[in-house]
């Protein structure tokens, strides 16, 4: 099982030097993947969770591709309805080539209604647009004389049943975000049921979980995966491996924008986990 890291590409403490240090830290610790988020317009609803500055994912990942050598690069998640599908196909294909085939394209339908309004994209049609655009992107990539990218893995984000079904129909993996272990266990089984109903292969199961280490174990049925003592987090990872996860993404950002001024806290948590979970031994 591969372990990746969601790197904050936003917030008051984020800038080129911090992003460079994030990338080099993630790769040096032995993690397998580095992923970033996506917003285009920092409207009030976006700013409440992901304040400016916000670095464009394709630009940022293209730059980080030149700084790193081994780690995979990806989006968690690109908001699919925001851009013309042929633009997404072009940028993703170019990044795949420039990075030496290291791209994973995570996509989602989006949630920030004010941002949709600012971009002139109909919020109520975001699911249908996402489905149509995904098909258009895959069709574009079939033109190997032009795009020359091969098959880029597509992860489908979203915790709803619609997102899960979209992953079965159109994705290579389902990428739910920040949930509890009981919920993830239930949905891993649901993924198999839906795949059987639709007559489709079961896609990969690649959850994004939090990373928040505490000194003492958390005895709370609502504890989200990745939150708790180091032993609890290690057990979460082992349980996800047993559920069939081929990749788990760690999200060390705890929703407070001031954290971006102190990335060393997240780096220490990642180092602690890397010291206890043999990253090389768990690779496929």
XYZ file of N, CA and C in Angstrom:
852
model
N 0.851 -1.201 0.000
C 0.000 0.000 0.000
C 0.877 1.239 0.000
N 0.593 2.140 -0.905
C 1.337 3.385 -0.988
C 0.716 4.423 -0.049
N 1.563 5.298 0.471
C 1.114 6.366 1.355
C 1.515 7.702 0.736
N 0.534 8.593 0.576
C 0.793 9.915 0.023
C 0.481 11.006 1.027
N 0.759 12.239 0.639
C 0.562 13.398 1.511
C -0.154 14.494 0.740
N -1.203 15.044 1.344
C -1.891 16.211 0.802
C -1.164 17.462 1.283
N -0.542 18.184 0.381
C 0.257 19.371 0.711
C -0.602 20.623 0.552
N -0.706 21.465 1.577
C -1.490 22.702 1.449
C -0.858 23.654 0.423
N -1.569 23.901 -0.658
C -1.106 24.863 -1.669
C -1.900 26.159 -1.558
N -2.207 26.520 -0.325
C -3.028 27.696 -0.044
C -2.699 28.178 1.359
N -3.223 29.355 1.686
C -3.126 29.855 3.051
C -2.036 30.897 3.235
N -2.148 31.696 4.280
C -1.253 32.841 4.460
C 0.208 32.478 4.644
N 0.498 31.260 5.116
C 1.889 30.880 5.306
C 2.505 30.174 4.124
N 1.741 29.999 3.058
C 2.212 29.220 1.908
C 2.833 30.132 0.858
N 3.935 29.668 0.286
C 4.622 30.397 -0.775
C 5.592 29.456 -1.453
N 6.311 29.918 -2.440
C 7.221 29.035 -3.180
C 8.235 28.313 -2.298
N 8.834 29.015 -1.355
C 9.833 28.356 -0.517
C 9.220 27.265 0.341
N 8.037 27.526 0.908
C 7.372 26.523 1.742
C 6.940 25.321 0.902
N 6.411 25.571 -0.285
C 6.022 24.460 -1.156
C 7.235 23.621 -1.551
N 8.351 24.268 -1.811
C 9.579 23.539 -2.132
C 10.001 22.654 -0.959
N 9.943 23.212 0.239
C 10.326 22.432 1.423
C 9.352 21.293 1.687
N 8.063 21.533 1.449
C 7.079 20.460 1.565
C 7.460 19.304 0.632
N 7.712 19.615 -0.625
C 7.986 18.573 -1.613
C 9.229 17.774 -1.241
N 10.267 18.474 -0.836
C 11.505 17.781 -0.509
C 11.369 16.968 0.776
N 10.571 17.456 1.714
C 10.334 16.704 2.952
C 9.557 15.427 2.670
N 8.483 15.543 1.901
C 7.660 14.373 1.578
C 8.486 13.307 0.870
N 9.280 13.718 -0.098
C 10.070 12.755 -0.848
C 11.190 12.167 0.005
N 11.848 12.999 0.791
C 12.960 12.516 1.615
C 12.508 11.528 2.677
N 11.297 11.704 3.202
C 10.782 10.782 4.213
C 10.348 9.442 3.627
N 10.271 9.358 2.306
C 9.938 8.095 1.663
C 8.489 7.932 1.279
N 7.696 9.003 1.390
C 6.291 8.899 0.978
C 6.200 8.760 -0.536
N 5.098 8.189 -0.989
C 4.967 7.809 -2.393
C 4.308 8.856 -3.276
N 3.615 9.800 -2.667
C 2.776 10.697 -3.461
C 2.645 12.048 -2.783
N 2.536 13.080 -3.608
C 2.303 14.452 -3.157
C 1.132 14.987 -3.961
N 0.067 15.417 -3.266
C -1.116 15.910 -3.965
C -1.498 17.288 -3.439
N -2.128 18.087 -4.294
C -2.565 19.430 -3.917
C -4.027 19.626 -4.299
N -4.603 20.696 -3.768
C -6.033 20.962 -3.932
C -6.293 21.970 -5.055
N -7.568 22.303 -5.239
C -7.952 23.159 -6.362
C -9.064 24.126 -5.975
N -8.834 25.395 -6.227
C -9.876 26.421 -6.310
C -9.373 27.470 -7.288
N -10.300 28.147 -7.936
C -9.957 29.137 -8.957
C -10.215 30.554 -8.460
N -11.374 30.766 -7.837
C -11.755 32.080 -7.322
C -11.948 31.950 -5.811
N -11.247 32.768 -5.044
C -11.351 32.662 -3.585
C -12.515 33.533 -3.115
N -13.711 33.037 -3.374
C -14.944 33.678 -2.930
C -15.084 33.486 -1.415
N -15.988 34.199 -0.765
C -16.094 34.079 0.697
C -16.297 32.653 1.198
N -17.089 31.850 0.482
C -17.294 30.481 0.952
C -16.024 29.643 0.849
N -15.210 29.906 -0.184
C -13.927 29.214 -0.296
C -12.951 29.716 0.768
N -12.871 31.038 0.934
C -11.898 31.642 1.849
C -12.087 31.176 3.282
N -13.318 30.812 3.650
C -13.568 30.355 5.015
C -12.799 29.075 5.329
N -12.495 28.283 4.314
C -11.767 27.032 4.524
C -10.380 27.041 3.887
N -10.267 27.688 2.740
C -9.023 27.673 1.973
C -8.644 29.102 1.577
N -8.096 29.871 2.501
C -7.851 31.289 2.243
C -6.687 31.520 1.280
N -6.689 32.715 0.712
C -5.626 33.121 -0.201
C -4.306 33.234 0.558
N -3.200 33.138 -0.206
C -3.127 32.872 -1.647
C -3.396 31.407 -1.959
N -3.901 31.162 -3.162
C -4.171 29.799 -3.599
C -3.388 29.546 -4.885
N -2.519 28.546 -4.856
C -1.654 28.247 -5.996
C -2.318 27.213 -6.904
N -2.452 27.555 -8.170
C -3.098 26.682 -9.154
C -2.444 25.298 -9.158
N -3.230 24.234 -9.141
C -2.626 22.900 -9.026
C -1.749 22.496 -10.203
N -2.152 22.796 -11.431
C -1.329 22.390 -12.566
C -0.002 23.156 -12.603
N -0.065 24.444 -12.342
C 1.166 25.232 -12.304
C 2.076 24.755 -11.190
N 1.497 24.546 -10.013
C 2.280 24.132 -8.858
C 2.910 22.762 -9.069
N 2.122 21.807 -9.549
C 2.657 20.462 -9.745
C 3.703 20.420 -10.848
N 3.540 21.232 -11.882
C 4.560 21.285 -12.937
C 5.888 21.775 -12.376
N 5.810 22.771 -11.503
C 7.026 23.292 -10.869
C 7.634 22.252 -9.926
N 6.791 21.599 -9.128
C 7.290 20.602 -8.188
C 7.826 19.360 -8.900
N 7.352 19.106 -10.113
C 7.888 17.981 -10.872
C 9.383 18.161 -11.133
N 9.810 19.415 -11.301
C 11.220 19.684 -11.532
C 12.055 19.669 -10.266
N 11.395 19.737 -9.121
C 12.095 19.744 -7.833
C 12.232 18.333 -7.285
N 11.279 17.461 -7.630
C 11.267 16.085 -7.138
C 11.719 15.126 -8.228
N 11.995 13.879 -7.828
C 12.452 12.879 -8.778
C 11.581 11.630 -8.805
N 11.102 11.215 -7.637
C 10.444 9.922 -7.517
C 8.961 10.005 -7.189
N 8.589 10.925 -6.341
C 7.244 10.962 -5.780
C 6.203 11.225 -6.869
N 5.049 10.511 -6.768
C 3.957 10.792 -7.686
C 3.321 12.132 -7.345
N 2.660 12.719 -8.335
C 2.060 14.042 -8.180
C 0.582 13.953 -8.544
N -0.265 14.693 -7.821
C -1.676 14.584 -8.153
C -2.529 15.685 -7.572
N -3.818 15.627 -7.900
C -4.790 16.615 -7.440
C -5.818 15.945 -6.553
N -6.143 16.600 -5.452
C -7.107 16.060 -4.498
C -8.009 17.164 -3.956
N -8.993 17.586 -4.756
C -9.272 17.115 -6.111
C -9.445 18.323 -7.028
N -9.182 18.105 -8.327
C -9.474 19.109 -9.331
C -10.986 19.218 -9.498
N -11.517 20.431 -9.460
C -12.963 20.621 -9.593
C -13.295 20.618 -11.079
N -13.846 19.514 -11.517
C -13.957 19.232 -12.941
C -14.789 20.244 -13.714
N -15.921 20.730 -13.198
C -16.746 21.633 -14.021
C -16.134 23.013 -14.247
N -15.054 23.359 -13.572
C -14.524 24.725 -13.652
C -13.778 25.027 -14.944
N -13.324 23.995 -15.652
C -12.476 24.217 -16.826
C -13.007 23.419 -18.003
N -12.797 23.934 -19.202
C -13.170 23.186 -20.401
C -12.436 21.850 -20.388
N -13.104 20.753 -20.722
C -12.451 19.442 -20.636
C -11.226 19.303 -21.526
N -11.211 19.985 -22.668
C -10.030 19.884 -23.529
C -8.841 20.633 -22.941
N -9.115 21.670 -22.151
C -8.029 22.342 -21.437
C -7.466 21.420 -20.359
N -8.351 20.760 -19.610
C -7.893 19.807 -18.596
C -7.098 18.677 -19.247
N -7.609 18.155 -20.352
C -6.908 17.079 -21.043
C -5.514 17.512 -21.471
N -5.401 18.729 -21.981
C -4.109 19.242 -22.437
C -3.143 19.440 -21.269
N -3.599 20.114 -20.220
C -2.711 20.392 -19.090
C -2.278 19.113 -18.393
N -3.222 18.186 -18.208
C -2.871 16.933 -17.552
C -1.905 16.113 -18.407
N -2.146 16.052 -19.696
C -1.255 15.301 -20.580
C 0.141 15.896 -20.586
N 0.234 17.211 -20.655
C 1.554 17.855 -20.629
C 2.281 17.590 -19.318
N 1.538 17.690 -18.196
C 2.150 17.433 -16.901
C 2.599 15.977 -16.786
N 1.816 15.067 -17.333
C 2.208 13.655 -17.332
C 3.530 13.461 -18.064
N 3.678 14.117 -19.209
C 4.920 14.005 -19.962
C 6.086 14.669 -19.227
N 5.867 15.886 -18.747
C 6.942 16.653 -18.126
C 7.417 16.041 -16.812
N 6.540 15.286 -16.155
C 6.912 14.675 -14.875
C 7.438 13.256 -15.029
N 7.498 12.754 -16.251
C 7.945 11.386 -16.451
C 6.901 10.358 -16.068
N 5.623 10.696 -16.277
C 4.544 9.743 -16.037
C 4.147 9.606 -14.582
N 4.242 10.693 -13.813
C 3.990 10.602 -12.366
C 2.637 11.172 -11.937
N 1.747 11.493 -12.868
C 0.510 12.190 -12.516
C -0.625 11.240 -12.148
N -1.385 11.620 -11.121
C -2.687 11.045 -10.801
C -3.680 12.198 -10.789
N -4.742 12.089 -11.580
C -5.724 13.164 -11.676
C -6.928 12.828 -10.802
N -6.969 13.423 -9.606
C -8.146 13.304 -8.761
C -9.128 14.405 -9.109
N -10.408 14.069 -9.250
C -11.405 15.053 -9.664
C -12.632 14.977 -8.763
N -13.377 16.086 -8.719
C -14.617 16.137 -7.971
C -15.583 17.116 -8.597
N -16.799 17.143 -8.068
C -17.833 17.996 -8.651
C -17.818 19.403 -8.072
N -17.226 19.608 -6.878
C -17.193 20.936 -6.264
C -18.366 21.182 -5.338
N -18.227 22.214 -4.506
C -19.247 22.493 -3.491
C -19.482 23.989 -3.268
N -18.551 24.855 -3.704
C -18.599 26.281 -3.361
C -19.511 27.025 -4.344
N -20.748 27.248 -3.938
C -21.737 27.842 -4.841
C -21.308 29.230 -5.329
N -20.730 30.045 -4.465
C -20.313 31.391 -4.879
C -19.202 31.325 -5.922
N -18.324 30.348 -5.802
C -17.255 30.193 -6.792
C -17.834 29.768 -8.141
N -18.802 28.877 -8.123
C -19.483 28.499 -9.367
C -20.108 29.728 -10.016
N -20.771 30.558 -9.217
C -21.401 31.765 -9.753
C -20.361 32.697 -10.362
N -19.235 32.867 -9.682
C -18.179 33.761 -10.182
C -17.628 33.276 -11.516
N -17.594 31.971 -11.717
C -17.065 31.397 -12.953
C -18.132 31.216 -14.026
N -19.388 31.512 -13.688
C -20.460 31.352 -14.662
C -20.779 29.900 -14.976
N -20.546 29.012 -14.009
C -20.814 27.584 -14.202
C -22.063 27.224 -13.399
N -23.054 26.581 -14.006
C -24.300 26.269 -13.286
C -24.074 25.243 -12.172
N -24.304 25.679 -10.954
C -24.064 24.828 -9.788
C -24.913 23.563 -9.827
N -26.173 23.685 -10.216
C -27.079 22.543 -10.190
C -26.722 21.471 -11.226
N -25.907 21.834 -12.211
C -25.540 20.873 -13.268
C -24.135 20.308 -13.076
N -23.548 20.539 -11.917
C -22.136 20.188 -11.735
C -21.888 18.670 -11.844
N -22.839 17.854 -11.399
C -22.663 16.413 -11.519
C -22.673 15.953 -12.966
N -23.647 16.418 -13.710
C -23.744 16.057 -15.136
C -22.542 16.581 -15.915
N -22.117 17.805 -15.618
C -20.941 18.352 -16.293
C -19.701 17.516 -16.000
N -19.555 17.104 -14.759
C -18.394 16.290 -14.394
C -18.377 14.994 -15.187
N -19.515 14.326 -15.271
C -19.588 13.072 -16.030
C -19.232 13.297 -17.498
N -19.826 14.317 -18.100
C -19.572 14.590 -19.517
C -18.109 14.961 -19.748
N -17.570 15.796 -18.879
C -16.188 16.242 -19.046
C -15.195 15.096 -18.876
N -15.479 14.194 -17.953
C -14.583 13.044 -17.785
C -14.541 12.204 -19.054
N -15.689 11.996 -19.648
C -15.711 11.236 -20.909
C -14.943 11.979 -22.003
N -15.098 13.308 -22.064
C -14.395 14.098 -23.074
C -12.889 14.037 -22.881
N -12.449 14.076 -21.641
C -11.011 14.023 -21.361
C -10.439 12.681 -21.793
N -11.113 11.617 -21.431
C -10.616 10.294 -21.820
C -10.602 10.134 -23.349
N -11.623 10.675 -24.019
C -11.653 10.608 -25.479
C -10.481 11.369 -26.075
N -10.181 12.540 -25.532
C -9.049 13.328 -26.034
C -7.745 12.559 -25.882
N -7.557 11.910 -24.759
C -6.306 11.182 -24.517
C -6.105 9.999 -25.456
N -7.184 9.556 -26.081
C -7.043 8.459 -27.044
C -6.256 8.887 -28.281
N -6.165 10.190 -28.518
C -5.380 10.703 -29.649
C -3.915 10.778 -29.224
N -3.223 9.675 -29.349
C -1.849 9.602 -28.845
C -0.874 10.387 -29.702
N -1.231 10.667 -30.957
C -0.361 11.501 -31.787
C -0.259 12.910 -31.231
N -1.301 13.350 -30.544
C -1.328 14.704 -29.999
C -0.982 14.713 -28.510
N -1.780 14.018 -27.695
C -1.638 14.143 -26.241
C -0.483 13.330 -25.672
N -0.212 12.168 -26.226
C 0.976 11.384 -25.891
C 1.154 11.173 -24.385
N 0.062 10.832 -23.710
C 0.147 10.712 -22.254
C -0.160 9.319 -21.745
N -0.581 8.416 -22.644
C -0.976 7.101 -22.168
C -2.225 7.201 -21.303
N -2.331 6.307 -20.320
C -3.503 6.300 -19.448
C -3.144 6.919 -18.114
N -3.667 8.100 -17.858
C -3.461 8.767 -16.582
C -4.531 8.273 -15.607
N -4.147 7.796 -14.429
C -5.161 7.344 -13.463
C -6.080 8.490 -13.043
N -7.375 8.211 -12.986
C -8.360 9.195 -12.536
C -9.014 8.685 -11.252
N -8.871 9.469 -10.193
C -9.541 9.184 -8.933
C -10.772 10.072 -8.833
N -11.873 9.510 -8.411
C -13.115 10.257 -8.261
C -13.341 10.567 -6.786
N -13.336 11.848 -6.442
C -13.563 12.266 -5.079
C -15.040 12.406 -4.771
N -15.328 12.588 -3.486
C -16.712 12.784 -3.060
C -17.193 11.657 -2.172
N -17.793 12.015 -1.051
C -18.243 11.019 -0.088
C -19.678 10.549 -0.315
N -20.385 11.159 -1.248
C -21.778 10.792 -1.486
C -21.868 9.493 -2.280
N -23.064 8.912 -2.279
C -23.280 7.715 -3.072
C -23.134 8.020 -4.560
N -23.474 9.260 -4.951
C -23.296 9.647 -6.355
C -21.822 9.630 -6.731
N -20.968 10.097 -5.816
C -19.538 10.065 -6.080
C -19.012 8.649 -6.172
N -19.491 7.789 -5.284
C -19.074 6.382 -5.317
C -19.484 5.729 -6.632
N -20.712 5.967 -7.059
C -21.194 5.377 -8.308
C -20.443 5.965 -9.503
N -20.105 7.234 -9.440
C -19.330 7.856 -10.513
C -17.954 7.190 -10.626
N -17.363 6.870 -9.486
C -16.066 6.196 -9.496
C -16.159 4.834 -10.174
N -17.242 4.112 -9.923
C -17.421 2.801 -10.549
C -17.593 2.950 -12.060
N -18.359 3.950 -12.478
C -18.659 4.118 -13.895
C -17.513 4.742 -14.680
N -16.798 5.695 -14.066
C -15.901 6.536 -14.854
C -14.482 6.650 -14.314
N -14.202 6.081 -13.161
C -12.906 6.289 -12.545
C -12.074 5.030 -12.418
N -10.828 5.247 -12.048
C -9.927 4.147 -11.728
C -9.912 3.862 -10.232
N -10.351 4.836 -9.435
C -10.393 4.652 -7.990
C -11.411 5.613 -7.394
N -11.937 5.229 -6.223
C -12.802 6.114 -5.451
C -11.976 6.733 -4.334
N -12.131 8.054 -4.157
C -11.255 8.835 -3.288
C -12.082 9.606 -2.256
N -12.658 8.912 -1.261
C -13.426 9.621 -0.228
C -12.508 10.388 0.715
N -13.077 11.388 1.390
C -12.253 12.320 2.154
C -12.652 12.363 3.623
N -11.669 12.242 4.515
C -11.769 12.594 5.930
C -12.970 11.976 6.641
N -13.023 10.684 6.719
C -14.159 9.995 7.324
C -13.696 9.140 8.503
N -14.654 8.524 9.192
C -14.341 7.618 10.287
C -14.047 6.229 9.728
N -13.389 5.398 10.539
C -13.106 4.041 10.084
C -14.378 3.223 9.884
N -15.376 3.282 10.781
C -16.601 2.514 10.504
C -17.257 2.907 9.183
N -17.265 4.197 8.871
C -17.858 4.665 7.618
C -17.052 4.134 6.439
N -15.736 4.205 6.511
C -14.898 3.728 5.420
C -15.058 2.220 5.229
N -15.182 1.502 6.325
C -15.369 0.054 6.241
C -16.691 -0.277 5.532
N -17.734 0.437 5.910
C -19.038 0.221 5.288
C -19.007 0.566 3.802
N -18.376 1.688 3.461
C -18.376 2.131 2.068
C -17.472 1.282 1.185
N -16.432 0.690 1.759
C -15.595 -0.218 0.969
C -16.418 -1.412 0.493
N -17.332 -1.881 1.339
C -18.228 -2.961 0.932
C -19.266 -2.455 -0.064
N -19.753 -1.253 0.157
C -20.732 -0.656 -0.753
C -20.144 -0.518 -2.158
N -18.861 -0.199 -2.244
C -18.200 -0.054 -3.537
C -18.286 -1.348 -4.336
N -18.102 -2.471 -3.674
C -18.181 -3.767 -4.350
C -19.610 -4.065 -4.800
N -20.574 -3.718 -3.962
C -21.975 -3.963 -4.311
C -22.382 -3.160 -5.542
N -22.003 -1.870 -5.577
C -22.366 -1.021 -6.704
C -21.683 -1.509 -7.982
N -20.419 -1.890 -7.884
C -19.719 -2.405 -9.058
C -20.431 -3.637 -9.612
N -20.884 -4.503 -8.725
C -21.607 -5.697 -9.162
C -22.939 -5.321 -9.808
N -23.641 -4.345 -9.221
C -24.919 -3.899 -9.779
C -24.751 -3.337 -11.186
N -23.667 -2.603 -11.403
C -23.443 -1.949 -12.691
C -22.671 -2.821 -13.670
N -22.261 -4.011 -13.217
C -21.508 -4.893 -14.092
C -20.146 -4.339 -14.454
N -19.538 -3.654 -13.494
C -18.253 -3.005 -13.736
C -17.201 -3.572 -12.785
N -15.914 -3.475 -13.146
C -14.864 -3.870 -12.202
C -14.898 -2.973 -10.963
N -14.491 -3.513 -9.840
C -14.400 -2.712 -8.621
C -13.210 -1.769 -8.752
N -13.442 -0.457 -8.666
C -12.313 0.469 -8.784
C -11.440 0.413 -7.538
N -10.282 1.050 -7.617
C -9.428 1.149 -6.452
C -10.100 1.944 -5.337
N -9.602 1.762 -4.142
C -10.133 2.435 -2.952
C -8.979 3.228 -2.347
N -9.024 4.559 -2.529
C -7.874 5.409 -2.195
C -8.311 6.568 -1.298
N -8.653 6.304 -0.056
C -9.180 7.372 0.801
C -8.124 8.403 1.199
N -8.599 9.597 1.445
C -7.779 10.642 2.060
C -8.215 10.758 3.509
N -7.288 10.516 4.428
C -7.601 10.592 5.843
C -6.782 11.705 6.482
N -7.207 12.144 7.632
C -6.471 13.174 8.345
C -5.192 12.588 8.940
N -4.270 13.452 9.313
C -3.119 13.066 10.125
C -3.003 14.077 11.253
N -3.414 13.644 12.431
C -3.381 14.502 13.610
C -3.016 13.612 14.792
N -1.752 13.660 15.228
C -1.268 12.796 16.302
C -1.528 13.430 17.663
N -1.999 12.604 18.586
C -2.252 13.048 19.953
C -1.386 12.237 20.910
N -1.136 12.792 22.085
C -0.303 12.094 23.069
C -0.997 10.858 23.626
N -2.304 10.937 23.790
C -3.068 9.827 24.345
C -4.089 9.349 23.318
N -4.487 8.078 23.393
C -5.514 7.584 22.471
C -6.828 8.345 22.636
N -7.580 8.440 21.560
C -8.889 9.097 21.576
C -9.964 8.030 21.655
N -10.745 8.066 22.713
C -11.832 7.111 22.915
C -13.143 7.800 22.567
N -13.413 7.859 21.259
C -14.599 8.557 20.765
C -15.067 7.840 19.513
N -16.300 7.345 19.492
C -16.780 6.632 18.296
C -16.800 7.501 17.043
N -16.779 8.816 17.224
C -16.752 9.710 16.074
C -15.351 10.094 15.625
N -14.337 9.453 16.198
C -12.946 9.762 15.808
C -12.742 9.483 14.327
N -12.211 10.474 13.630
C -11.941 10.272 12.211
C -10.626 9.522 12.012
N -10.572 8.738 10.972
C -9.365 7.984 10.659
C -8.178 8.928 10.540
N -7.051 8.527 11.111
C -5.847 9.334 11.063
C -5.685 10.289 12.218
N -6.678 10.347 13.097
C -6.631 11.225 14.266
C -6.495 10.356 15.512
N -5.484 10.634 16.344
C -5.315 9.867 17.569
C -3.857 9.598 17.838
N -3.611 8.641 18.717
C -2.244 8.276 19.044
C -1.582 7.624 17.835
N -0.260 7.548 17.867
C 0.450 6.951 16.740
C 0.002 5.509 16.535
N -0.270 4.782 17.626
C -0.729 3.398 17.478
C -2.116 3.337 16.835
N -2.992 4.280 17.175
C -4.309 4.309 16.544
C -4.195 4.589 15.049
N -3.335 5.513 14.678
C -3.175 5.859 13.264
C -2.561 4.694 12.494
N -1.579 4.029 13.102
C -0.989 2.861 12.454
C -2.042 1.771 12.249
N -2.911 1.597 13.239
C -3.985 0.604 13.100
C -4.973 1.011 12.011
N -5.277 2.310 11.916
C -6.150 2.784 10.837
C -5.564 2.408 9.475
N -4.270 2.645 9.308
C -3.634 2.325 8.033
C -3.677 0.823 7.756
N -3.436 0.027 8.782
C -3.479 -1.419 8.582
C -4.888 -1.878 8.232
N -5.891 -1.299 8.879
C -7.268 -1.660 8.564
C -7.627 -1.273 7.131
N -7.155 -0.127 6.681
C -7.421 0.285 5.307
C -6.716 -0.634 4.321
N -5.512 -1.060 4.672
C -4.817 -2.017 3.810
C -5.618 -3.306 3.682
N -6.157 -3.779 4.798
C -6.942 -5.003 4.780
C -8.260 -4.829 4.019
N -8.759 -3.600 3.968
C -9.977 -3.321 3.203
C -9.714 -3.232 1.702
N -8.446 -3.281 1.309
C -8.115 -3.269 -0.110
C -7.594 -1.957 -0.642
N -7.292 -1.011 0.232
C -6.743 0.266 -0.233
C -5.351 0.038 -0.817
N -5.148 0.480 -2.053
C -3.804 0.404 -2.610
C -3.022 1.687 -2.368
N -3.732 2.775 -2.027
C -3.099 4.043 -1.686
C -3.942 4.737 -0.629
N -3.299 5.329 0.350
C -3.960 6.184 1.331
C -3.242 7.520 1.333
N -4.021 8.588 1.294
C -3.462 9.936 1.307
C -3.651 10.532 2.695
N -2.566 11.034 3.282
C -2.603 11.673 4.594
C -2.793 13.173 4.430
N -3.727 13.723 5.209
C -4.043 15.149 5.141
C -3.711 15.787 6.488
N -2.547 16.436 6.607
C -2.141 16.993 7.897
C -2.713 18.375 8.191
N -3.499 18.948 7.278
C -4.067 20.279 7.496
C -5.325 20.147 8.341
N -5.366 20.861 9.457
C -6.466 20.714 10.398
C -7.504 21.800 10.362
N -7.663 22.489 9.256
C -8.742 23.460 9.040
C -8.485 24.855 9.631
N -7.357 25.066 10.268
C -7.027 26.386 10.796
C -5.963 27.004 9.890
N -6.286 28.070 9.144
C -5.316 28.653 8.205
C -3.997 29.051 8.849
N -4.005 29.322 10.165
C -2.752 29.708 10.829
C -1.733 28.577 10.825
N -2.202 27.334 10.634
C -1.286 26.197 10.580
C -0.297 26.318 9.424
N -0.689 27.016 8.363
C 0.207 27.119 7.210
C 1.461 27.932 7.527
N 1.443 28.678 8.643
C 2.645 29.390 9.074
C 3.632 28.467 9.774
N 3.176 27.290 10.165
C 4.018 26.381 10.954
C 3.980 24.968 10.378
N 4.459 24.781 9.147
C 4.412 23.441 8.540
C 5.280 22.424 9.266
N 6.201 22.900 10.096
C 7.091 21.979 10.813
C 6.302 21.012 11.689
N 5.143 21.441 12.196
C 4.314 20.547 13.020
C 3.858 19.349 12.191
N 3.385 19.616 10.984
C 2.953 18.532 10.101
C 4.143 17.673 9.685
N 5.280 18.287 9.412
C 6.450 17.517 9.003
C 6.895 16.566 10.111
N 6.792 17.018 11.368
C 7.163 16.147 12.476
C 6.214 14.963 12.591
N 4.921 15.208 12.388
C 3.953 14.110 12.421
C 4.239 13.107 11.302
N 4.562 13.618 10.122
C 4.885 12.732 9.003
C 6.156 11.938 9.291
N 7.140 12.580 9.907
C 8.386 11.884 10.253
C 8.127 10.807 11.298
N 7.287 11.110 12.286
C 6.950 10.123 13.325
C 6.283 8.904 12.715
N 5.342 9.141 11.814
C 4.648 8.033 11.171
C 5.595 7.234 10.286
N 6.436 7.925 9.523
C 7.370 7.239 8.633
C 8.332 6.352 9.413
N 8.684 6.769 10.633
C 9.598 5.978 11.448
C 8.958 4.696 11.967
N 7.627 4.691 12.062
C 6.912 3.521 12.599
C 6.288 2.642 11.512
N 5.995 3.224 10.378
C 5.379 2.469 9.269
C 6.433 2.374 8.166
N 6.934 1.188 7.937
C 7.994 0.998 6.952
C 7.421 1.224 5.557
N 7.664 2.416 5.023
C 7.047 2.773 3.746
C 7.471 1.851 2.620
N 8.736 1.475 2.597
C 9.217 0.615 1.506
C 8.637 -0.793 1.606
N 8.407 -1.264 2.848
C 7.898 -2.631 3.024
C 6.448 -2.767 2.620
N 5.693 -1.653 2.601
C 4.268 -1.725 2.300
C 3.945 -1.359 0.846
N 4.964 -1.124 0.042
C 4.691 -0.824 -1.360
C 4.326 -2.111 -2.092
N 3.464 -2.004 -3.138
C 3.067 -3.204 -3.883
C 4.225 -3.778 -4.663
